């Protein structure tokens, strides 16, 4: 799906364990202005239910697994995240829902902008209208 892709991070480390470093300009698509993380969500809960007007994010499941259901207004695609060495890059107006959280799942999100409630589109019909106009 356009504007949504999985990024494979370069994994460093040695026999003591693995390490991923994310630096602006080096294997990372934008300047990070905000980091947040989500944990303690029950398996069947569905989070998200929104899109963003002007935000890029890279989403990493640093522990456990979960499913991201992305919708561009025409089709839906499910991304199963289960590796700290992969990030789901989302840019543009993409409706997202995420669910199927494993025990101990931690989702870390790297965002291109500061938190701004006005950037959210939380009405699905409005999302469809804006997605199909662009
Ligand atoms: C997204 C998905 C993947 C803040 O105060 N600051 C923040 O930076 C964020 C992201 C949230 N909040 C507050 C707003 C709510 O009171 O935290 C509470 C939960 O946020 P929300 O219901 O938006 O959480 P999710 O899991 O539905 O969505 C979040 C992000 O908001 C969203 O941008 O793409 O994770």
mmCIF file of C-alpha atoms and ligand atoms in Angstrom:
data_model
loop_
_atom_site.group_PDB
_atom_site.id
_atom_site.type_symbol
_atom_site.label_atom_id
_atom_site.label_comp_id
_atom_site.label_asym_id
_atom_site.label_seq_id
_atom_site.Cartn_x
_atom_site.Cartn_y
_atom_site.Cartn_z
ATOM 1 C CA UNK A 1 0.000 0.000 0.000
ATOM 2 C CA UNK A 2 1.346 3.431 -0.963
ATOM 3 C CA UNK A 3 2.631 5.478 2.014
ATOM 4 C CA UNK A 4 2.926 2.372 4.241
ATOM 5 C CA UNK A 5 5.971 0.158 4.290
ATOM 6 C CA UNK A 6 7.967 -2.087 6.569
ATOM 7 C CA UNK A 7 11.517 -0.935 7.223
ATOM 8 C CA UNK A 8 14.196 -3.433 8.224
ATOM 9 C CA UNK A 9 16.578 -1.794 10.668
ATOM 10 C CA UNK A 10 20.279 -2.525 10.719
ATOM 11 C CA UNK A 11 20.865 -4.755 13.740
ATOM 12 C CA UNK A 12 24.116 -4.228 15.578
ATOM 13 C CA UNK A 13 25.416 -6.126 18.555
ATOM 14 C CA UNK A 14 27.392 -9.215 19.295
ATOM 15 C CA UNK A 15 27.215 -12.395 21.355
ATOM 16 C CA UNK A 16 25.952 -10.316 24.313
ATOM 17 C CA UNK A 17 22.768 -9.381 22.453
ATOM 18 C CA UNK A 18 21.296 -7.179 19.729
ATOM 19 C CA UNK A 19 20.967 -3.412 19.367
ATOM 20 C CA UNK A 20 19.216 -1.108 16.910
ATOM 21 C CA UNK A 21 20.210 2.580 16.693
ATOM 22 C CA UNK A 22 17.904 5.018 14.901
ATOM 23 C CA UNK A 23 19.520 8.285 13.888
ATOM 24 C CA UNK A 24 18.312 11.131 11.732
ATOM 25 C CA UNK A 25 19.723 10.850 8.248
ATOM 26 C CA UNK A 26 20.923 7.304 8.802
ATOM 27 C CA UNK A 27 18.471 4.599 7.856
ATOM 28 C CA UNK A 28 15.592 6.659 9.213
ATOM 29 C CA UNK A 29 13.102 8.583 7.062
ATOM 30 C CA UNK A 30 12.446 11.754 9.098
ATOM 31 C CA UNK A 31 13.532 13.900 12.024
ATOM 32 C CA UNK A 32 12.046 12.459 15.218
ATOM 33 C CA UNK A 33 10.214 15.033 17.368
ATOM 34 C CA UNK A 34 8.299 12.692 19.680
ATOM 35 C CA UNK A 35 8.523 9.170 21.039
ATOM 36 C CA UNK A 36 5.706 7.380 22.859
ATOM 37 C CA UNK A 37 5.031 3.812 23.771
ATOM 38 C CA UNK A 38 2.021 1.700 24.538
ATOM 39 C CA UNK A 39 1.745 -1.402 26.693
ATOM 40 C CA UNK A 40 -0.696 -3.214 28.952
ATOM 41 C CA UNK A 41 -3.432 -3.468 26.304
ATOM 42 C CA UNK A 42 -5.633 -6.585 26.411
ATOM 43 C CA UNK A 43 -5.510 -8.838 23.368
ATOM 44 C CA UNK A 44 -8.945 -8.053 21.951
ATOM 45 C CA UNK A 45 -8.904 -4.290 22.487
ATOM 46 C CA UNK A 46 -8.861 -2.273 19.258
ATOM 47 C CA UNK A 47 -6.903 0.989 19.506
ATOM 48 C CA UNK A 48 -6.497 3.743 16.960
ATOM 49 C CA UNK A 49 -9.659 4.356 14.931
ATOM 50 C CA UNK A 50 -8.204 7.491 13.382
ATOM 51 C CA UNK A 51 -5.956 8.906 10.679
ATOM 52 C CA UNK A 52 -3.601 11.889 10.693
ATOM 53 C CA UNK A 53 -3.616 14.972 8.526
ATOM 54 C CA UNK A 54 0.106 15.706 8.691
ATOM 55 C CA UNK A 55 2.202 13.162 10.535
ATOM 56 C CA UNK A 56 4.765 10.522 9.735
ATOM 57 C CA UNK A 57 5.348 7.704 12.145
ATOM 58 C CA UNK A 58 7.482 4.610 12.435
ATOM 59 C CA UNK A 59 5.893 1.983 14.653
ATOM 60 C CA UNK A 60 7.997 -0.711 16.299
ATOM 61 C CA UNK A 61 6.788 -3.636 18.334
ATOM 62 C CA UNK A 62 9.770 -3.787 20.689
ATOM 63 C CA UNK A 63 8.347 -6.736 22.617
ATOM 64 C CA UNK A 64 5.671 -9.298 21.709
ATOM 65 C CA UNK A 65 3.399 -8.797 18.729
ATOM 66 C CA UNK A 66 0.270 -7.047 17.462
ATOM 67 C CA UNK A 67 -1.580 -6.384 14.198
ATOM 68 C CA UNK A 68 -1.932 -3.030 12.465
ATOM 69 C CA UNK A 69 -4.869 -2.724 10.077
ATOM 70 C CA UNK A 70 -4.245 0.124 7.651
ATOM 71 C CA UNK A 71 -6.849 1.627 5.344
ATOM 72 C CA UNK A 72 -6.133 4.172 2.585
ATOM 73 C CA UNK A 73 -9.771 4.770 1.722
ATOM 74 C CA UNK A 74 -9.806 2.154 -1.014
ATOM 75 C CA UNK A 75 -8.342 -0.991 0.523
ATOM 76 C CA UNK A 76 -7.146 -2.422 3.820
ATOM 77 C CA UNK A 77 -3.910 -4.213 4.631
ATOM 78 C CA UNK A 78 -2.863 -6.000 7.830
ATOM 79 C CA UNK A 79 0.712 -5.758 9.090
ATOM 80 C CA UNK A 80 1.738 -8.235 11.779
ATOM 81 C CA UNK A 81 4.474 -6.605 13.885
ATOM 82 C CA UNK A 82 6.592 -8.993 15.919
ATOM 83 C CA UNK A 83 10.187 -7.814 15.713
ATOM 84 C CA UNK A 84 12.166 -4.946 17.290
ATOM 85 C CA UNK A 85 14.271 -5.023 14.118
ATOM 86 C CA UNK A 86 11.365 -3.847 11.928
ATOM 87 C CA UNK A 87 9.381 -0.620 11.796
ATOM 88 C CA UNK A 88 6.092 0.160 10.067
ATOM 89 C CA UNK A 89 6.459 3.523 8.345
ATOM 90 C CA UNK A 90 3.148 5.341 7.834
ATOM 91 C CA UNK A 91 2.889 8.719 6.165
ATOM 92 C CA UNK A 92 -0.117 10.569 4.937
ATOM 93 C CA UNK A 93 -3.774 10.153 5.595
ATOM 94 C CA UNK A 94 -4.064 6.462 6.537
ATOM 95 C CA UNK A 95 -6.801 5.137 8.831
ATOM 96 C CA UNK A 96 -5.299 2.813 11.447
ATOM 97 C CA UNK A 97 -6.585 0.315 13.946
ATOM 98 C CA UNK A 98 -4.390 -2.003 15.969
ATOM 99 C CA UNK A 99 -5.268 -5.075 17.947
ATOM 100 C CA UNK A 100 -4.404 -8.707 18.722
ATOM 101 C CA UNK A 101 -1.884 -7.708 21.390
ATOM 102 C CA UNK A 102 0.231 -10.551 22.720
ATOM 103 C CA UNK A 103 1.057 -10.865 26.406
ATOM 104 C CA UNK A 104 3.803 -8.343 27.208
ATOM 105 C CA UNK A 105 3.399 -6.429 23.938
ATOM 106 C CA UNK A 106 5.138 -3.025 23.888
ATOM 107 C CA UNK A 107 4.601 -0.720 20.895
ATOM 108 C CA UNK A 108 7.035 2.179 20.480
ATOM 109 C CA UNK A 109 6.164 4.987 18.070
ATOM 110 C CA UNK A 110 8.594 7.519 16.619
ATOM 111 C CA UNK A 111 6.757 10.560 15.276
ATOM 112 C CA UNK A 112 7.685 13.465 13.018
ATOM 113 C CA UNK A 113 5.592 16.044 14.921
ATOM 114 C CA UNK A 114 4.687 17.033 18.466
ATOM 115 C CA UNK A 115 1.353 15.815 19.846
ATOM 116 C CA UNK A 116 -1.503 17.765 18.293
ATOM 117 C CA UNK A 117 -5.119 16.607 18.833
ATOM 118 C CA UNK A 118 -6.184 18.796 15.867
ATOM 119 C CA UNK A 119 -4.131 16.605 13.543
ATOM 120 C CA UNK A 120 -6.401 13.597 14.163
ATOM 121 C CA UNK A 121 -9.322 12.606 11.938
ATOM 122 C CA UNK A 122 -11.491 10.404 14.170
ATOM 123 C CA UNK A 123 -14.609 10.254 11.992
ATOM 124 C CA UNK A 124 -14.391 7.437 9.412
ATOM 125 C CA UNK A 125 -16.721 9.128 6.913
ATOM 126 C CA UNK A 126 -14.678 12.323 7.053
ATOM 127 C CA UNK A 127 -11.517 10.245 6.605
ATOM 128 C CA UNK A 128 -12.978 8.576 3.495
ATOM 129 C CA UNK A 129 -13.929 11.952 2.046
ATOM 130 C CA UNK A 130 -10.472 13.449 2.632
ATOM 131 C CA UNK A 131 -8.642 10.308 1.439
ATOM 132 C CA UNK A 132 -10.615 10.161 -1.791
ATOM 133 C CA UNK A 133 -10.243 13.869 -2.507
ATOM 134 C CA UNK A 134 -6.448 13.823 -2.332
HETATM 135 C C1 LIG B 1 -1.253 6.473 16.502
HETATM 136 C C2 LIG B 1 -1.285 5.177 17.236
HETATM 137 C C3 LIG B 1 -0.341 4.170 16.684
HETATM 138 C C4 LIG B 1 -0.814 12.246 24.580
HETATM 139 O O1 LIG B 1 -1.075 12.970 25.561
HETATM 140 N N1 LIG B 1 0.331 12.461 23.857
HETATM 141 C C5 LIG B 1 0.655 11.701 22.788
HETATM 142 O O2 LIG B 1 1.710 11.934 22.151
HETATM 143 C C6 LIG B 1 -0.228 10.640 22.399
HETATM 144 C C7 LIG B 1 0.094 9.769 21.199
HETATM 145 C C8 LIG B 1 -1.367 10.424 23.140
HETATM 146 N N2 LIG B 1 -1.637 11.225 24.214
HETATM 147 C C9 LIG B 1 -2.846 10.943 25.029
HETATM 148 C C10 LIG B 1 -4.174 11.171 24.312
HETATM 149 C C11 LIG B 1 -5.079 10.158 24.975
HETATM 150 O O3 LIG B 1 -5.610 10.693 26.179
HETATM 151 O O4 LIG B 1 -2.832 9.543 25.366
HETATM 152 C C12 LIG B 1 -4.144 9.014 25.361
HETATM 153 C C13 LIG B 1 -4.240 7.819 24.416
HETATM 154 O O5 LIG B 1 -4.055 8.278 23.062
HETATM 155 P P1 LIG B 1 -4.841 7.634 21.818
HETATM 156 O O6 LIG B 1 -6.216 7.237 22.237
HETATM 157 O O7 LIG B 1 -4.713 8.553 20.650
HETATM 158 O O8 LIG B 1 -3.992 6.295 21.589
HETATM 159 P P2 LIG B 1 -4.053 5.263 20.375
HETATM 160 O O9 LIG B 1 -3.309 4.072 20.843
HETATM 161 O O10 LIG B 1 -5.444 5.051 19.886
HETATM 162 O O11 LIG B 1 -3.254 5.973 19.169
HETATM 163 C C14 LIG B 1 -1.875 6.275 19.312
HETATM 164 C C15 LIG B 1 -1.578 7.660 18.703
HETATM 165 O O12 LIG B 1 -2.445 8.633 19.287
HETATM 166 C C16 LIG B 1 -1.757 7.677 17.200
HETATM 167 O O13 LIG B 1 -1.171 8.838 16.668
HETATM 168 O O14 LIG B 1 -0.987 6.505 15.314
HETATM 169 O O15 LIG B 1 -1.081 5.305 18.654
#
